[in-house]
PDB file of C-alpha atoms in Angstrom:
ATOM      1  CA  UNK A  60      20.074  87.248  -5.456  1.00  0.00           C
ATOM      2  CA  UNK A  61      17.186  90.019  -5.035  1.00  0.00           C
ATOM      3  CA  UNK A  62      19.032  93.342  -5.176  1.00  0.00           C
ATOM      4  CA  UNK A  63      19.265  94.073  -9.041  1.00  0.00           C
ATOM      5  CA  UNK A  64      15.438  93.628  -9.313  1.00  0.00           C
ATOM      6  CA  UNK A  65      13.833  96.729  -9.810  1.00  0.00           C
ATOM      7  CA  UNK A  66      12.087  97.108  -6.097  1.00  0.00           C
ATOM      8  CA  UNK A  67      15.285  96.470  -4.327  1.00  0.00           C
ATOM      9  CA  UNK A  68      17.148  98.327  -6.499  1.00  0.00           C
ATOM     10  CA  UNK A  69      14.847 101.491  -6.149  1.00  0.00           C
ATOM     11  CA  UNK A  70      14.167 101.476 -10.023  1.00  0.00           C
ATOM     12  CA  UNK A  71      10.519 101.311  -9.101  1.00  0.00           C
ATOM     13  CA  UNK A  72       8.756 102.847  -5.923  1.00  0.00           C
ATOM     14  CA  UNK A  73       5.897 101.156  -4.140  1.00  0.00           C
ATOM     15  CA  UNK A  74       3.547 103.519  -5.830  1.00  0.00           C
ATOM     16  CA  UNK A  75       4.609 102.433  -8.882  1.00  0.00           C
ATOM     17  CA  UNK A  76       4.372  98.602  -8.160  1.00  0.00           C
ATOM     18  CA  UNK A  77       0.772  99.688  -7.017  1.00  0.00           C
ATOM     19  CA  UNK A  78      -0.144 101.172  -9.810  1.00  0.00           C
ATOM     20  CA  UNK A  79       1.042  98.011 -11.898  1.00  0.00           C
ATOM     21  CA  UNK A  80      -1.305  95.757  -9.371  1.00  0.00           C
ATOM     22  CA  UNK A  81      -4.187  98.343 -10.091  1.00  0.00           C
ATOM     23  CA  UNK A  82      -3.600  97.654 -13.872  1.00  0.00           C
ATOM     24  CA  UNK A  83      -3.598  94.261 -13.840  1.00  0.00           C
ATOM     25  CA  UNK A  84      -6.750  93.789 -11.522  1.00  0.00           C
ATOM     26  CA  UNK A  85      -8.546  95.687 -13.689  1.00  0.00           C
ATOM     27  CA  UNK A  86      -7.878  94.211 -17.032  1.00  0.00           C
ATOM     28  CA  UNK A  87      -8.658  90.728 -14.909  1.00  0.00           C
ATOM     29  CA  UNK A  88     -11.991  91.934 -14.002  1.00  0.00           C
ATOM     30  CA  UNK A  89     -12.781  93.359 -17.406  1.00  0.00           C
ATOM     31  CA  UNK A  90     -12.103  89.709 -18.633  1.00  0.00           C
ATOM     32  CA  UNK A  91     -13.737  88.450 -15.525  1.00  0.00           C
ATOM     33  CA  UNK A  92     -16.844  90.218 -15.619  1.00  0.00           C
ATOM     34  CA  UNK A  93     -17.646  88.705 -19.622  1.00  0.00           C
ATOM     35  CA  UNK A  94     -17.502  85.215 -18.145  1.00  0.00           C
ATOM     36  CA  UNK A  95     -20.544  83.999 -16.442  1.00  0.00           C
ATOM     37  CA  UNK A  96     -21.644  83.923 -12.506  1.00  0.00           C
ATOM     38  CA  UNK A  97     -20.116  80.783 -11.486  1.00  0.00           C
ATOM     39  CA  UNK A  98     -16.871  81.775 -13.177  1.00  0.00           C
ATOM     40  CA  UNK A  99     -16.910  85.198 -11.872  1.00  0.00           C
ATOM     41  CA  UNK A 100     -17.195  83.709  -8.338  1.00  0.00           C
ATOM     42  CA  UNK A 101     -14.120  80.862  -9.056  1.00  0.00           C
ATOM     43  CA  UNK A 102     -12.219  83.801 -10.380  1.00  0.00           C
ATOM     44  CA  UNK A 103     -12.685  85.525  -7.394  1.00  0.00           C
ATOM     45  CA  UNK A 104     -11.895  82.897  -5.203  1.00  0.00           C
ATOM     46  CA  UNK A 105      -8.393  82.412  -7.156  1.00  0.00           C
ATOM     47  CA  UNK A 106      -7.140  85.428  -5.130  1.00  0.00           C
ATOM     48  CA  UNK A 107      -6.486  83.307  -2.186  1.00  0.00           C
ATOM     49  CA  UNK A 108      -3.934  81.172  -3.857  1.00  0.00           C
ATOM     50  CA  UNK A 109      -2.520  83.882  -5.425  1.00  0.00           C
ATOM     51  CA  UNK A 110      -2.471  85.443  -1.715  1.00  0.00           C
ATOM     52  CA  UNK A 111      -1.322  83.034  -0.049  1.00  0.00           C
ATOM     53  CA  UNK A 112       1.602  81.885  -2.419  1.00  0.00           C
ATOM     54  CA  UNK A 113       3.759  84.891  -1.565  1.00  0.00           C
ATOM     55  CA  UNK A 114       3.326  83.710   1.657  1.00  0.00           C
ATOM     56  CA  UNK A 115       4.407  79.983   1.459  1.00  0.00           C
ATOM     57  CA  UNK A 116       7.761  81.243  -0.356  1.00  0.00           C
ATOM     58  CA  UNK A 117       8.177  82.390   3.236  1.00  0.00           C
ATOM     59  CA  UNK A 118       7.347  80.860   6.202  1.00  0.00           C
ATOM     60  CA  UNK A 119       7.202  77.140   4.189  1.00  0.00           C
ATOM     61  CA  UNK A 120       9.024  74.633   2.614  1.00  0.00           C
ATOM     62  CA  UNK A 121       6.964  73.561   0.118  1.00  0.00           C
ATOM     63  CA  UNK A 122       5.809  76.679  -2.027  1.00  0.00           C
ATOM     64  CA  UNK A 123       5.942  74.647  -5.149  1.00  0.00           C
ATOM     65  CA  UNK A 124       2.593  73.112  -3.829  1.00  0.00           C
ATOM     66  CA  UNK A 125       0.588  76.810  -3.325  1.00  0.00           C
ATOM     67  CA  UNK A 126       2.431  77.397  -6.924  1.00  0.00           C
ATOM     68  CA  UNK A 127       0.769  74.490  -8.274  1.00  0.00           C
ATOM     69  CA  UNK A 128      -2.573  75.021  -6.719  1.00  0.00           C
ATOM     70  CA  UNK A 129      -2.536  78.771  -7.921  1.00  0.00           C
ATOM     71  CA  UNK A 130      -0.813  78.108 -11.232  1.00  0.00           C
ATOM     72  CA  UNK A 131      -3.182  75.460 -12.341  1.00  0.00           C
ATOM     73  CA  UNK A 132      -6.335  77.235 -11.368  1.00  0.00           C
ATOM     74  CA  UNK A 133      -6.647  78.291 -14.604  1.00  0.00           C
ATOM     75  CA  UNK A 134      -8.004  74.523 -15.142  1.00  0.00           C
ATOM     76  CA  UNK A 135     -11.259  75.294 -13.066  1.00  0.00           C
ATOM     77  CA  UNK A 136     -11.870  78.190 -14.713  1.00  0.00           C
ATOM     78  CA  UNK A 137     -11.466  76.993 -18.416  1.00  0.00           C
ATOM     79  CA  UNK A 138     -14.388  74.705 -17.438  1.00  0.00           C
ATOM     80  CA  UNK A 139     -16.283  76.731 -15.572  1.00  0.00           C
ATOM     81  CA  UNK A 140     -16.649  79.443 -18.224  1.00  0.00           C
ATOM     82  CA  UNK A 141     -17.884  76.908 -20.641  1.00  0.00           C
ATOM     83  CA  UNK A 142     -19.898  74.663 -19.092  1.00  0.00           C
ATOM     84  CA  UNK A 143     -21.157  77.325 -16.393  1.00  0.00           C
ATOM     85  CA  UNK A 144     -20.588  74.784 -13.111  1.00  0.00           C
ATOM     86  CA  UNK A 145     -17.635  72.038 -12.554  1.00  0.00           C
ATOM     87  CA  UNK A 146     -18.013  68.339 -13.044  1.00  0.00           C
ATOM     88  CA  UNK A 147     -15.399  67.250 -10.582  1.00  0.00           C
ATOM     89  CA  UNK A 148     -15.151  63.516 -12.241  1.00  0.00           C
ATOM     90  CA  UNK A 149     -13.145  65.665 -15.419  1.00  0.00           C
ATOM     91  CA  UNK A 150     -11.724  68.765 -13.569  1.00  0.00           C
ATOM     92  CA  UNK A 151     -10.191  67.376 -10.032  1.00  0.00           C
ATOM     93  CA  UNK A 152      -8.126  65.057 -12.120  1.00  0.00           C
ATOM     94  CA  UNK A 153      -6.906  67.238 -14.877  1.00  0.00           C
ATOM     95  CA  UNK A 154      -6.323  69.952 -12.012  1.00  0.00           C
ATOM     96  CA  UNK A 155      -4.187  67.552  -9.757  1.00  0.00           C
ATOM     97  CA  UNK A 156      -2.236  66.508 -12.637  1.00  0.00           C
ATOM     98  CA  UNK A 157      -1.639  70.214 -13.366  1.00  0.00           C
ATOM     99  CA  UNK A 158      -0.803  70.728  -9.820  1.00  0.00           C
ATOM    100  CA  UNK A 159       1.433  67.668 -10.381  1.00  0.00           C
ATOM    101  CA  UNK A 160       3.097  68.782 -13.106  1.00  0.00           C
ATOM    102  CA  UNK A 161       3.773  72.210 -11.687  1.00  0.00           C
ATOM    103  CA  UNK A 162       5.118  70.514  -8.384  1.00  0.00           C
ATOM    104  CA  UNK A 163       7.511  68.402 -10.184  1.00  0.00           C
ATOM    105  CA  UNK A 164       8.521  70.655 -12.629  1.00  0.00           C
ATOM    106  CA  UNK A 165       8.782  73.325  -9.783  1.00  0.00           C
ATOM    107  CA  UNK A 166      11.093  70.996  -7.627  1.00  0.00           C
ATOM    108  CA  UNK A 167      13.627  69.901 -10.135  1.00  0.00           C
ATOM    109  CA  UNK A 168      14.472  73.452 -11.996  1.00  0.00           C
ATOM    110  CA  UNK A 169      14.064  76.137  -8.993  1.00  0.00           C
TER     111      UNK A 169
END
């Protein structure tokens, strides 16, 4: 299923791929770094999701759950950049929804 993407393939070395990564974090942190304190900090803390994701694809067999959590972080974040702290009472249901969503969406077309 893997071996015409472009790391199995050999298209693309590891160097390359980190060189991508080193890219990406650093337009994230450019965007990052305009928002304020509390949203830098719950941007930070997103990289354990996005960690750990890879990671349930793996050794669980749920990932669709870690996909949700990570995909739907975004959620926090929105409110925490404007507001500058999270009122749970608005964003834990609008973020388990999300995570809902992605679950359900996840299950039924992967």
């Amino acid at each position: 299923r893997t071996k015409n993407r472009p790391f199995a393939s050999g298209k693309l070395s590891v160097s390359d791929g980190l060189l991508f990564l080193a890219g990406q974090l650093s337009v994230g942190l450019a965007v990052l770094s305009q928002l304020n304190y509390f949203s830098i900090a719950l941007g930070a803390a997103s990289l354990l999701p996005v960690t750990l994701y890879p990671l349930a694809k793996r050794y669980t067999n749920w990932p669709q759950v870690v996909l949700g959590l990570t995909f739907n972080w975004g959620a926090l974040l929105g409110w925490a950049a404007v507001k500058g702290s999270l009122d749970y009472s608005v964003v834990l249901p609008l973020y388990a929804s999300g995570v809902s969503w992605t679950l359900m969406y996840d299950t039924l077309y992967a």
